[in-house]
């Protein structure tokens, strides 16, 4: 996307289907267009995916019409959780042009069960990736500490329905994020949008440069072209299947101690049969 290095691309979500770790979710029904030469069809998603993300909760927030600068934004963040922004890739692909995701996302989002405060993350502050071109002035940090990233180790495992064992899919790190948390919040408010206590903002998919750091099955399987072999088993996946369980974990490693985020786990149940 031509705008990706100029602004933190995002979309508005909903709070109603944000669930805590351990809550099962139904495979969504929706319109899909598997064959571009034929009309769309309706039914359960066949390309259900996880997205490795983190998310931050807003603390005090800002008044309507009063933007937050990058330097002010971090003081408005209460803390951070793990987040699985489940995605029905086939529903999303058909519906999102030109207005963005809708039914492909809104069926459920899973978060970890407790919030790690920004104070607890302070020892793990790092430089984020170099930003080229230089961001516009409202996205630049003028404070003495330019370290906008955080060194948080992240991993994703899947327990396929055929097994009782979890298999590794992704190993990534929040420090790979191009746009920092404070830049994301500043951008969200620059038009005057007011943020309120408890508002939840997702980071977007956290992927690194190596294949093992790709933060979704869409990337790992190259959009379903290359099945992902699970460990030394005979099981493989291109996308999440019914009764599979996906688990996100994360931690910061200090000298002789560790700050953990708990688990962000969800099981996908079969879609509701609408008889259509």
PDB file of C-alpha atoms in Angstrom:
ATOM      1  CA  UNK A   1       0.000   0.000   0.000  1.00  0.00           C
ATOM      2  CA  UNK A   2       1.450   3.391  -0.958  1.00  0.00           C
ATOM      3  CA  UNK A   3       0.352   5.015   2.320  1.00  0.00           C
ATOM      4  CA  UNK A   4       1.780   2.387   4.693  1.00  0.00           C
ATOM      5  CA  UNK A   5       5.055   4.209   5.452  1.00  0.00           C
ATOM      6  CA  UNK A   6       3.267   7.546   5.801  1.00  0.00           C
ATOM      7  CA  UNK A   7       0.549   6.745   8.345  1.00  0.00           C
ATOM      8  CA  UNK A   8      -0.530   3.951  10.704  1.00  0.00           C
ATOM      9  CA  UNK A   9      -3.240   2.324   8.564  1.00  0.00           C
ATOM     10  CA  UNK A  10      -6.233   1.286  10.661  1.00  0.00           C
ATOM     11  CA  UNK A  11      -9.974   0.755  10.822  1.00  0.00           C
ATOM     12  CA  UNK A  12     -12.671   1.093  13.459  1.00  0.00           C
ATOM     13  CA  UNK A  13     -13.815  -2.051  15.248  1.00  0.00           C
ATOM     14  CA  UNK A  14     -16.425  -2.880  17.887  1.00  0.00           C
ATOM     15  CA  UNK A  15     -16.383  -3.788  21.571  1.00  0.00           C
ATOM     16  CA  UNK A  16     -19.306  -6.223  21.666  1.00  0.00           C
ATOM     17  CA  UNK A  17     -17.392  -9.297  20.463  1.00  0.00           C
ATOM     18  CA  UNK A  18     -14.064  -8.693  22.211  1.00  0.00           C
ATOM     19  CA  UNK A  19     -13.712 -11.733  24.482  1.00  0.00           C
ATOM     20  CA  UNK A  20     -11.263 -12.862  27.143  1.00  0.00           C
ATOM     21  CA  UNK A  21      -8.853 -15.757  26.647  1.00  0.00           C
ATOM     22  CA  UNK A  22     -10.507 -19.173  26.794  1.00  0.00           C
ATOM     23  CA  UNK A  23     -13.788 -18.074  25.188  1.00  0.00           C
ATOM     24  CA  UNK A  24     -14.664 -20.274  22.175  1.00  0.00           C
ATOM     25  CA  UNK A  25     -15.794 -18.584  18.965  1.00  0.00           C
ATOM     26  CA  UNK A  26     -18.004 -19.768  16.122  1.00  0.00           C
ATOM     27  CA  UNK A  27     -16.668 -19.909  12.580  1.00  0.00           C
ATOM     28  CA  UNK A  28     -18.387 -17.006  10.840  1.00  0.00           C
ATOM     29  CA  UNK A  29     -20.836 -17.231   7.974  1.00  0.00           C
ATOM     30  CA  UNK A  30     -20.721 -14.653   5.226  1.00  0.00           C
ATOM     31  CA  UNK A  31     -20.417 -13.907   1.552  1.00  0.00           C
ATOM     32  CA  UNK A  32     -17.364 -15.258  -0.267  1.00  0.00           C
ATOM     33  CA  UNK A  33     -16.260 -15.214  -3.883  1.00  0.00           C
ATOM     34  CA  UNK A  34     -13.903 -18.180  -4.302  1.00  0.00           C
ATOM     35  CA  UNK A  35     -14.118 -17.993  -8.086  1.00  0.00           C
ATOM     36  CA  UNK A  36     -13.693 -14.450  -9.436  1.00  0.00           C
ATOM     37  CA  UNK A  37     -15.532 -15.435 -12.608  1.00  0.00           C
ATOM     38  CA  UNK A  38     -18.677 -16.476 -10.711  1.00  0.00           C
ATOM     39  CA  UNK A  39     -21.117 -14.651  -8.411  1.00  0.00           C
ATOM     40  CA  UNK A  40     -20.485 -14.711  -4.645  1.00  0.00           C
ATOM     41  CA  UNK A  41     -21.709 -17.579  -2.469  1.00  0.00           C
ATOM     42  CA  UNK A  42     -22.853 -17.669   1.161  1.00  0.00           C
ATOM     43  CA  UNK A  43     -21.594 -20.018   3.844  1.00  0.00           C
ATOM     44  CA  UNK A  44     -18.942 -20.640   6.490  1.00  0.00           C
ATOM     45  CA  UNK A  45     -15.520 -19.102   5.985  1.00  0.00           C
ATOM     46  CA  UNK A  46     -12.998 -21.587   4.593  1.00  0.00           C
ATOM     47  CA  UNK A  47      -9.972 -19.335   5.203  1.00  0.00           C
ATOM     48  CA  UNK A  48     -10.168 -18.567   8.922  1.00  0.00           C
ATOM     49  CA  UNK A  49      -6.959 -17.109  10.312  1.00  0.00           C
ATOM     50  CA  UNK A  50      -5.345 -15.741  13.440  1.00  0.00           C
ATOM     51  CA  UNK A  51      -3.503 -12.428  13.623  1.00  0.00           C
ATOM     52  CA  UNK A  52      -0.740 -12.010  16.180  1.00  0.00           C
ATOM     53  CA  UNK A  53      -1.254  -8.583  17.689  1.00  0.00           C
ATOM     54  CA  UNK A  54      -0.931  -6.669  20.895  1.00  0.00           C
ATOM     55  CA  UNK A  55      -3.357  -3.996  22.016  1.00  0.00           C
ATOM     56  CA  UNK A  56      -3.320  -1.099  24.443  1.00  0.00           C
ATOM     57  CA  UNK A  57      -6.019   0.251  26.722  1.00  0.00           C
ATOM     58  CA  UNK A  58      -6.446   4.007  26.858  1.00  0.00           C
ATOM     59  CA  UNK A  59      -6.212   5.596  30.318  1.00  0.00           C
ATOM     60  CA  UNK A  60      -7.513   9.145  30.821  1.00  0.00           C
ATOM     61  CA  UNK A  61      -7.999   9.909  27.124  1.00  0.00           C
ATOM     62  CA  UNK A  62      -8.590  13.291  25.473  1.00  0.00           C
ATOM     63  CA  UNK A  63     -11.435  15.709  24.946  1.00  0.00           C
ATOM     64  CA  UNK A  64     -13.407  15.805  21.698  1.00  0.00           C
ATOM     65  CA  UNK A  65     -11.631  18.090  19.245  1.00  0.00           C
ATOM     66  CA  UNK A  66      -8.319  18.054  21.152  1.00  0.00           C
ATOM     67  CA  UNK A  67      -5.650  15.866  19.521  1.00  0.00           C
ATOM     68  CA  UNK A  68      -2.834  14.193  21.429  1.00  0.00           C
ATOM     69  CA  UNK A  69       0.749  14.777  20.321  1.00  0.00           C
ATOM     70  CA  UNK A  70       3.138  11.838  20.099  1.00  0.00           C
ATOM     71  CA  UNK A  71       4.856  13.108  23.245  1.00  0.00           C
ATOM     72  CA  UNK A  72       1.530  13.261  25.119  1.00  0.00           C
ATOM     73  CA  UNK A  73       0.116   9.998  23.791  1.00  0.00           C
ATOM     74  CA  UNK A  74       2.113   7.510  25.836  1.00  0.00           C
ATOM     75  CA  UNK A  75       0.934   9.090  29.097  1.00  0.00           C
ATOM     76  CA  UNK A  76      -2.605   8.297  27.953  1.00  0.00           C
ATOM     77  CA  UNK A  77      -1.904   4.557  27.580  1.00  0.00           C
ATOM     78  CA  UNK A  78      -2.769   2.506  30.655  1.00  0.00           C
ATOM     79  CA  UNK A  79      -1.291  -0.820  29.609  1.00  0.00           C
ATOM     80  CA  UNK A  80      -0.965  -3.587  27.062  1.00  0.00           C
ATOM     81  CA  UNK A  81      -2.481  -7.038  26.383  1.00  0.00           C
ATOM     82  CA  UNK A  82      -2.024  -9.801  23.832  1.00  0.00           C
ATOM     83  CA  UNK A  83      -4.655  -9.811  21.100  1.00  0.00           C
ATOM     84  CA  UNK A  84      -5.743 -12.304  18.457  1.00  0.00           C
ATOM     85  CA  UNK A  85      -7.591 -10.320  15.808  1.00  0.00           C
ATOM     86  CA  UNK A  86      -9.246 -13.340  14.176  1.00  0.00           C
ATOM     87  CA  UNK A  87      -9.837 -12.869  10.458  1.00  0.00           C
ATOM     88  CA  UNK A  88     -12.043 -14.626   7.922  1.00  0.00           C
ATOM     89  CA  UNK A  89      -9.818 -13.953   4.942  1.00  0.00           C
ATOM     90  CA  UNK A  90     -12.288 -14.999   2.251  1.00  0.00           C
ATOM     91  CA  UNK A  91     -15.171 -12.949   3.679  1.00  0.00           C
ATOM     92  CA  UNK A  92     -12.812 -10.026   4.211  1.00  0.00           C
ATOM     93  CA  UNK A  93     -11.392 -10.170   0.683  1.00  0.00           C
ATOM     94  CA  UNK A  94     -14.843  -9.886  -0.905  1.00  0.00           C
ATOM     95  CA  UNK A  95     -16.298  -7.210   1.378  1.00  0.00           C
ATOM     96  CA  UNK A  96     -13.457  -4.851   2.227  1.00  0.00           C
ATOM     97  CA  UNK A  97     -13.260  -2.860  -1.035  1.00  0.00           C
ATOM     98  CA  UNK A  98     -13.676   0.079  -0.704  1.00  0.00           C
ATOM     99  CA  UNK A  99     -14.581   0.569   2.979  1.00  0.00           C
ATOM    100  CA  UNK A 100     -12.481  -1.966   4.885  1.00  0.00           C
ATOM    101  CA  UNK A 101     -13.171  -5.035   7.056  1.00  0.00           C
ATOM    102  CA  UNK A 102     -16.634  -5.750   8.453  1.00  0.00           C
ATOM    103  CA  UNK A 103     -18.006  -9.302   8.869  1.00  0.00           C
ATOM    104  CA  UNK A 104     -14.554 -10.742   8.232  1.00  0.00           C
ATOM    105  CA  UNK A 105     -13.418  -9.318  11.584  1.00  0.00           C
ATOM    106  CA  UNK A 106     -16.429  -8.597  13.771  1.00  0.00           C
ATOM    107  CA  UNK A 107     -17.240 -12.212  14.727  1.00  0.00           C
ATOM    108  CA  UNK A 108     -14.651 -12.156  17.513  1.00  0.00           C
ATOM    109  CA  UNK A 109     -11.422 -10.757  18.931  1.00  0.00           C
ATOM    110  CA  UNK A 110      -9.587 -12.473  21.812  1.00  0.00           C
ATOM    111  CA  UNK A 111      -7.473 -10.679  24.439  1.00  0.00           C
ATOM    112  CA  UNK A 112      -5.311 -11.963  27.286  1.00  0.00           C
ATOM    113  CA  UNK A 113      -6.806 -11.797  30.798  1.00  0.00           C
ATOM    114  CA  UNK A 114      -4.731  -9.097  32.478  1.00  0.00           C
ATOM    115  CA  UNK A 115      -3.162  -5.776  31.564  1.00  0.00           C
ATOM    116  CA  UNK A 116       0.592  -5.119  31.826  1.00  0.00           C
ATOM    117  CA  UNK A 117       1.115  -1.445  32.653  1.00  0.00           C
ATOM    118  CA  UNK A 118       3.441   0.881  30.786  1.00  0.00           C
ATOM    119  CA  UNK A 119       5.489   1.312  33.967  1.00  0.00           C
ATOM    120  CA  UNK A 120       6.209  -2.424  33.954  1.00  0.00           C
ATOM    121  CA  UNK A 121       7.332  -2.214  30.314  1.00  0.00           C
ATOM    122  CA  UNK A 122       9.691   0.739  30.797  1.00  0.00           C
ATOM    123  CA  UNK A 123      12.873  -1.405  31.285  1.00  0.00           C
ATOM    124  CA  UNK A 124      12.205  -3.070  27.908  1.00  0.00           C
ATOM    125  CA  UNK A 125      12.026   0.064  25.801  1.00  0.00           C
ATOM    126  CA  UNK A 126      13.995  -0.153  22.493  1.00  0.00           C
ATOM    127  CA  UNK A 127      14.377   1.736  19.245  1.00  0.00           C
ATOM    128  CA  UNK A 128      11.718   0.897  16.685  1.00  0.00           C
ATOM    129  CA  UNK A 129      12.599   0.215  13.026  1.00  0.00           C
ATOM    130  CA  UNK A 130      13.970   3.154  11.072  1.00  0.00           C
ATOM    131  CA  UNK A 131      11.157   5.113   9.445  1.00  0.00           C
ATOM    132  CA  UNK A 132      11.805   6.125   5.846  1.00  0.00           C
ATOM    133  CA  UNK A 133      10.500   8.536   4.693  1.00  0.00           C
ATOM    134  CA  UNK A 134      10.540  10.632   7.849  1.00  0.00           C
ATOM    135  CA  UNK A 135       7.007  10.849   9.236  1.00  0.00           C
ATOM    136  CA  UNK A 136       5.028  14.057   8.968  1.00  0.00           C
ATOM    137  CA  UNK A 137       5.581  16.436  11.909  1.00  0.00           C
ATOM    138  CA  UNK A 138       2.553  15.307  13.935  1.00  0.00           C
ATOM    139  CA  UNK A 139       3.949  11.737  13.999  1.00  0.00           C
ATOM    140  CA  UNK A 140       7.448  12.738  15.109  1.00  0.00           C
ATOM    141  CA  UNK A 141       8.631  12.433  18.697  1.00  0.00           C
ATOM    142  CA  UNK A 142      10.345  15.528  20.105  1.00  0.00           C
ATOM    143  CA  UNK A 143      11.124  14.103  23.553  1.00  0.00           C
ATOM    144  CA  UNK A 144      14.662  13.188  24.563  1.00  0.00           C
ATOM    145  CA  UNK A 145      13.858   9.470  24.595  1.00  0.00           C
ATOM    146  CA  UNK A 146      13.316   8.415  20.974  1.00  0.00           C
ATOM    147  CA  UNK A 147      12.857   4.748  21.890  1.00  0.00           C
ATOM    148  CA  UNK A 148       9.274   4.080  20.859  1.00  0.00           C
ATOM    149  CA  UNK A 149       9.465   0.286  20.669  1.00  0.00           C
ATOM    150  CA  UNK A 150       9.310  -2.440  23.304  1.00  0.00           C
ATOM    151  CA  UNK A 151      11.171  -5.748  23.389  1.00  0.00           C
ATOM    152  CA  UNK A 152       8.300  -8.199  23.948  1.00  0.00           C
ATOM    153  CA  UNK A 153       8.827 -11.812  22.829  1.00  0.00           C
ATOM    154  CA  UNK A 154       5.714 -13.230  21.200  1.00  0.00           C
ATOM    155  CA  UNK A 155       4.751 -16.699  20.032  1.00  0.00           C
ATOM    156  CA  UNK A 156       1.778 -18.497  18.541  1.00  0.00           C
ATOM    157  CA  UNK A 157       0.998 -22.208  18.892  1.00  0.00           C
ATOM    158  CA  UNK A 158      -1.848 -24.268  17.496  1.00  0.00           C
ATOM    159  CA  UNK A 159      -3.455 -27.378  18.912  1.00  0.00           C
ATOM    160  CA  UNK A 160      -5.132 -29.072  15.939  1.00  0.00           C
ATOM    161  CA  UNK A 161      -8.319 -31.017  16.587  1.00  0.00           C
ATOM    162  CA  UNK A 162      -6.478 -34.241  15.696  1.00  0.00           C
ATOM    163  CA  UNK A 163      -3.984 -33.862  18.542  1.00  0.00           C
ATOM    164  CA  UNK A 164      -3.594 -32.960  22.218  1.00  0.00           C
ATOM    165  CA  UNK A 165      -0.259 -31.292  21.487  1.00  0.00           C
ATOM    166  CA  UNK A 166       0.486 -27.655  20.710  1.00  0.00           C
ATOM    167  CA  UNK A 167       2.720 -26.927  17.702  1.00  0.00           C
ATOM    168  CA  UNK A 168       4.704 -23.722  17.144  1.00  0.00           C
ATOM    169  CA  UNK A 169       3.609 -21.460  14.306  1.00  0.00           C
ATOM    170  CA  UNK A 170       5.077 -18.009  14.955  1.00  0.00           C
ATOM    171  CA  UNK A 171       7.899 -16.441  16.968  1.00  0.00           C
ATOM    172  CA  UNK A 172       7.933 -12.671  16.715  1.00  0.00           C
ATOM    173  CA  UNK A 173       8.499  -9.517  18.765  1.00  0.00           C
ATOM    174  CA  UNK A 174       6.671  -6.225  19.242  1.00  0.00           C
ATOM    175  CA  UNK A 175       9.924  -4.380  18.466  1.00  0.00           C
ATOM    176  CA  UNK A 176       9.376  -5.195  14.786  1.00  0.00           C
ATOM    177  CA  UNK A 177       6.358  -2.855  14.601  1.00  0.00           C
ATOM    178  CA  UNK A 178       6.955   0.005  12.172  1.00  0.00           C
ATOM    179  CA  UNK A 179       4.622   2.408  13.978  1.00  0.00           C
ATOM    180  CA  UNK A 180       4.932   2.761  17.757  1.00  0.00           C
ATOM    181  CA  UNK A 181       2.015   2.664  20.182  1.00  0.00           C
ATOM    182  CA  UNK A 182       2.318   6.387  20.822  1.00  0.00           C
ATOM    183  CA  UNK A 183       2.354   7.170  17.100  1.00  0.00           C
ATOM    184  CA  UNK A 184      -0.750   5.047  16.590  1.00  0.00           C
ATOM    185  CA  UNK A 185      -2.648   6.847  19.359  1.00  0.00           C
ATOM    186  CA  UNK A 186      -1.514  10.288  18.170  1.00  0.00           C
ATOM    187  CA  UNK A 187      -2.696   9.473  14.645  1.00  0.00           C
ATOM    188  CA  UNK A 188      -6.054   8.208  15.954  1.00  0.00           C
ATOM    189  CA  UNK A 189      -6.703  11.530  17.686  1.00  0.00           C
ATOM    190  CA  UNK A 190      -5.160  13.997  15.211  1.00  0.00           C
ATOM    191  CA  UNK A 191      -8.559  14.658  13.611  1.00  0.00           C
ATOM    192  CA  UNK A 192     -10.047  15.484  17.026  1.00  0.00           C
ATOM    193  CA  UNK A 193     -11.402  12.021  17.818  1.00  0.00           C
ATOM    194  CA  UNK A 194     -11.817  11.662  21.575  1.00  0.00           C
ATOM    195  CA  UNK A 195     -10.495   8.549  23.300  1.00  0.00           C
ATOM    196  CA  UNK A 196     -12.092   7.378  26.525  1.00  0.00           C
ATOM    197  CA  UNK A 197     -10.896   5.253  29.446  1.00  0.00           C
ATOM    198  CA  UNK A 198     -10.932   1.604  28.429  1.00  0.00           C
ATOM    199  CA  UNK A 199     -10.852   2.141  24.666  1.00  0.00           C
ATOM    200  CA  UNK A 200      -8.889  -0.721  23.093  1.00  0.00           C
ATOM    201  CA  UNK A 201      -6.499  -0.165  20.167  1.00  0.00           C
ATOM    202  CA  UNK A 202      -4.868  -3.068  18.318  1.00  0.00           C
ATOM    203  CA  UNK A 203      -1.371  -2.820  16.882  1.00  0.00           C
ATOM    204  CA  UNK A 204      -1.979  -4.633  13.623  1.00  0.00           C
ATOM    205  CA  UNK A 205      -0.249  -7.887  12.702  1.00  0.00           C
ATOM    206  CA  UNK A 206       3.232  -8.195  14.225  1.00  0.00           C
ATOM    207  CA  UNK A 207       5.505  -9.822  11.642  1.00  0.00           C
ATOM    208  CA  UNK A 208       9.284  -9.745  11.351  1.00  0.00           C
ATOM    209  CA  UNK A 209      11.600 -10.318   8.402  1.00  0.00           C
ATOM    210  CA  UNK A 210      12.022 -14.093   8.761  1.00  0.00           C
ATOM    211  CA  UNK A 211       9.351 -16.631   7.867  1.00  0.00           C
ATOM    212  CA  UNK A 212       9.049 -17.933  11.423  1.00  0.00           C
ATOM    213  CA  UNK A 213       8.123 -14.400  12.533  1.00  0.00           C
ATOM    214  CA  UNK A 214       5.155 -14.069  10.175  1.00  0.00           C
ATOM    215  CA  UNK A 215       2.122 -13.209  12.305  1.00  0.00           C
ATOM    216  CA  UNK A 216      -0.661 -15.005  10.443  1.00  0.00           C
ATOM    217  CA  UNK A 217      -1.384 -18.205   8.531  1.00  0.00           C
ATOM    218  CA  UNK A 218      -2.076 -16.110   5.442  1.00  0.00           C
ATOM    219  CA  UNK A 219       1.608 -15.170   5.445  1.00  0.00           C
ATOM    220  CA  UNK A 220       2.972 -18.506   6.672  1.00  0.00           C
ATOM    221  CA  UNK A 221       1.107 -20.519   4.021  1.00  0.00           C
ATOM    222  CA  UNK A 222       1.539 -17.896   1.314  1.00  0.00           C
ATOM    223  CA  UNK A 223      -2.238 -17.397   1.073  1.00  0.00           C
ATOM    224  CA  UNK A 224      -2.955 -21.104   1.297  1.00  0.00           C
ATOM    225  CA  UNK A 225      -0.534 -22.191  -1.425  1.00  0.00           C
ATOM    226  CA  UNK A 226       1.961 -23.930   0.909  1.00  0.00           C
ATOM    227  CA  UNK A 227       0.581 -26.133   3.713  1.00  0.00           C
ATOM    228  CA  UNK A 228       2.271 -25.587   7.090  1.00  0.00           C
ATOM    229  CA  UNK A 229       3.639 -28.851   8.504  1.00  0.00           C
ATOM    230  CA  UNK A 230       3.059 -29.046  12.251  1.00  0.00           C
ATOM    231  CA  UNK A 231       6.221 -30.275  13.947  1.00  0.00           C
ATOM    232  CA  UNK A 232       7.147 -33.878  13.178  1.00  0.00           C
ATOM    233  CA  UNK A 233       3.493 -34.935  12.953  1.00  0.00           C
ATOM    234  CA  UNK A 234       1.624 -35.816   9.794  1.00  0.00           C
ATOM    235  CA  UNK A 235      -0.708 -32.868  10.388  1.00  0.00           C
ATOM    236  CA  UNK A 236      -0.627 -29.722   8.279  1.00  0.00           C
ATOM    237  CA  UNK A 237      -2.651 -26.529   8.022  1.00  0.00           C
ATOM    238  CA  UNK A 238      -3.193 -23.696   5.601  1.00  0.00           C
ATOM    239  CA  UNK A 239      -5.855 -22.028   7.772  1.00  0.00           C
ATOM    240  CA  UNK A 240      -7.548 -22.714  11.120  1.00  0.00           C
ATOM    241  CA  UNK A 241      -9.988 -25.638  11.065  1.00  0.00           C
ATOM    242  CA  UNK A 242     -13.004 -26.371  13.269  1.00  0.00           C
ATOM    243  CA  UNK A 243     -12.085 -27.335  16.858  1.00  0.00           C
ATOM    244  CA  UNK A 244      -8.502 -26.116  16.461  1.00  0.00           C
ATOM    245  CA  UNK A 245      -7.194 -24.049  19.384  1.00  0.00           C
ATOM    246  CA  UNK A 246      -4.809 -21.121  18.845  1.00  0.00           C
ATOM    247  CA  UNK A 247      -2.676 -19.830  21.739  1.00  0.00           C
ATOM    248  CA  UNK A 248      -0.720 -16.567  21.848  1.00  0.00           C
ATOM    249  CA  UNK A 249       1.869 -15.975  24.574  1.00  0.00           C
ATOM    250  CA  UNK A 250       4.271 -13.147  25.328  1.00  0.00           C
ATOM    251  CA  UNK A 251       6.887 -12.025  27.822  1.00  0.00           C
ATOM    252  CA  UNK A 252       9.654  -9.505  28.463  1.00  0.00           C
ATOM    253  CA  UNK A 253      12.928 -10.997  29.665  1.00  0.00           C
ATOM    254  CA  UNK A 254      14.850  -9.035  32.292  1.00  0.00           C
ATOM    255  CA  UNK A 255      18.029  -9.964  34.125  1.00  0.00           C
ATOM    256  CA  UNK A 256      16.851 -12.677  36.502  1.00  0.00           C
ATOM    257  CA  UNK A 257      13.152 -11.929  36.038  1.00  0.00           C
ATOM    258  CA  UNK A 258      10.404 -12.077  33.456  1.00  0.00           C
ATOM    259  CA  UNK A 259       7.281  -9.976  32.860  1.00  0.00           C
ATOM    260  CA  UNK A 260       4.555 -12.189  31.389  1.00  0.00           C
ATOM    261  CA  UNK A 261       1.266 -11.477  29.651  1.00  0.00           C
ATOM    262  CA  UNK A 262      -0.477 -14.786  30.309  1.00  0.00           C
ATOM    263  CA  UNK A 263      -2.153 -16.646  27.470  1.00  0.00           C
ATOM    264  CA  UNK A 264      -4.511 -15.480  24.751  1.00  0.00           C
ATOM    265  CA  UNK A 265      -6.289 -18.677  23.738  1.00  0.00           C
ATOM    266  CA  UNK A 266      -9.328 -19.420  21.631  1.00  0.00           C
ATOM    267  CA  UNK A 267     -10.982 -22.463  20.048  1.00  0.00           C
ATOM    268  CA  UNK A 268     -12.911 -22.252  16.800  1.00  0.00           C
ATOM    269  CA  UNK A 269     -16.247 -24.058  16.858  1.00  0.00           C
ATOM    270  CA  UNK A 270     -18.193 -25.049  13.732  1.00  0.00           C
ATOM    271  CA  UNK A 271     -20.337 -22.386  12.103  1.00  0.00           C
ATOM    272  CA  UNK A 272     -24.022 -22.120  12.918  1.00  0.00           C
ATOM    273  CA  UNK A 273     -26.074 -23.987  10.295  1.00  0.00           C
ATOM    274  CA  UNK A 274     -28.502 -21.385   8.999  1.00  0.00           C
ATOM    275  CA  UNK A 275     -30.179 -23.856   6.653  1.00  0.00           C
ATOM    276  CA  UNK A 276     -29.553 -21.665   3.632  1.00  0.00           C
TER     277      UNK A 276
END
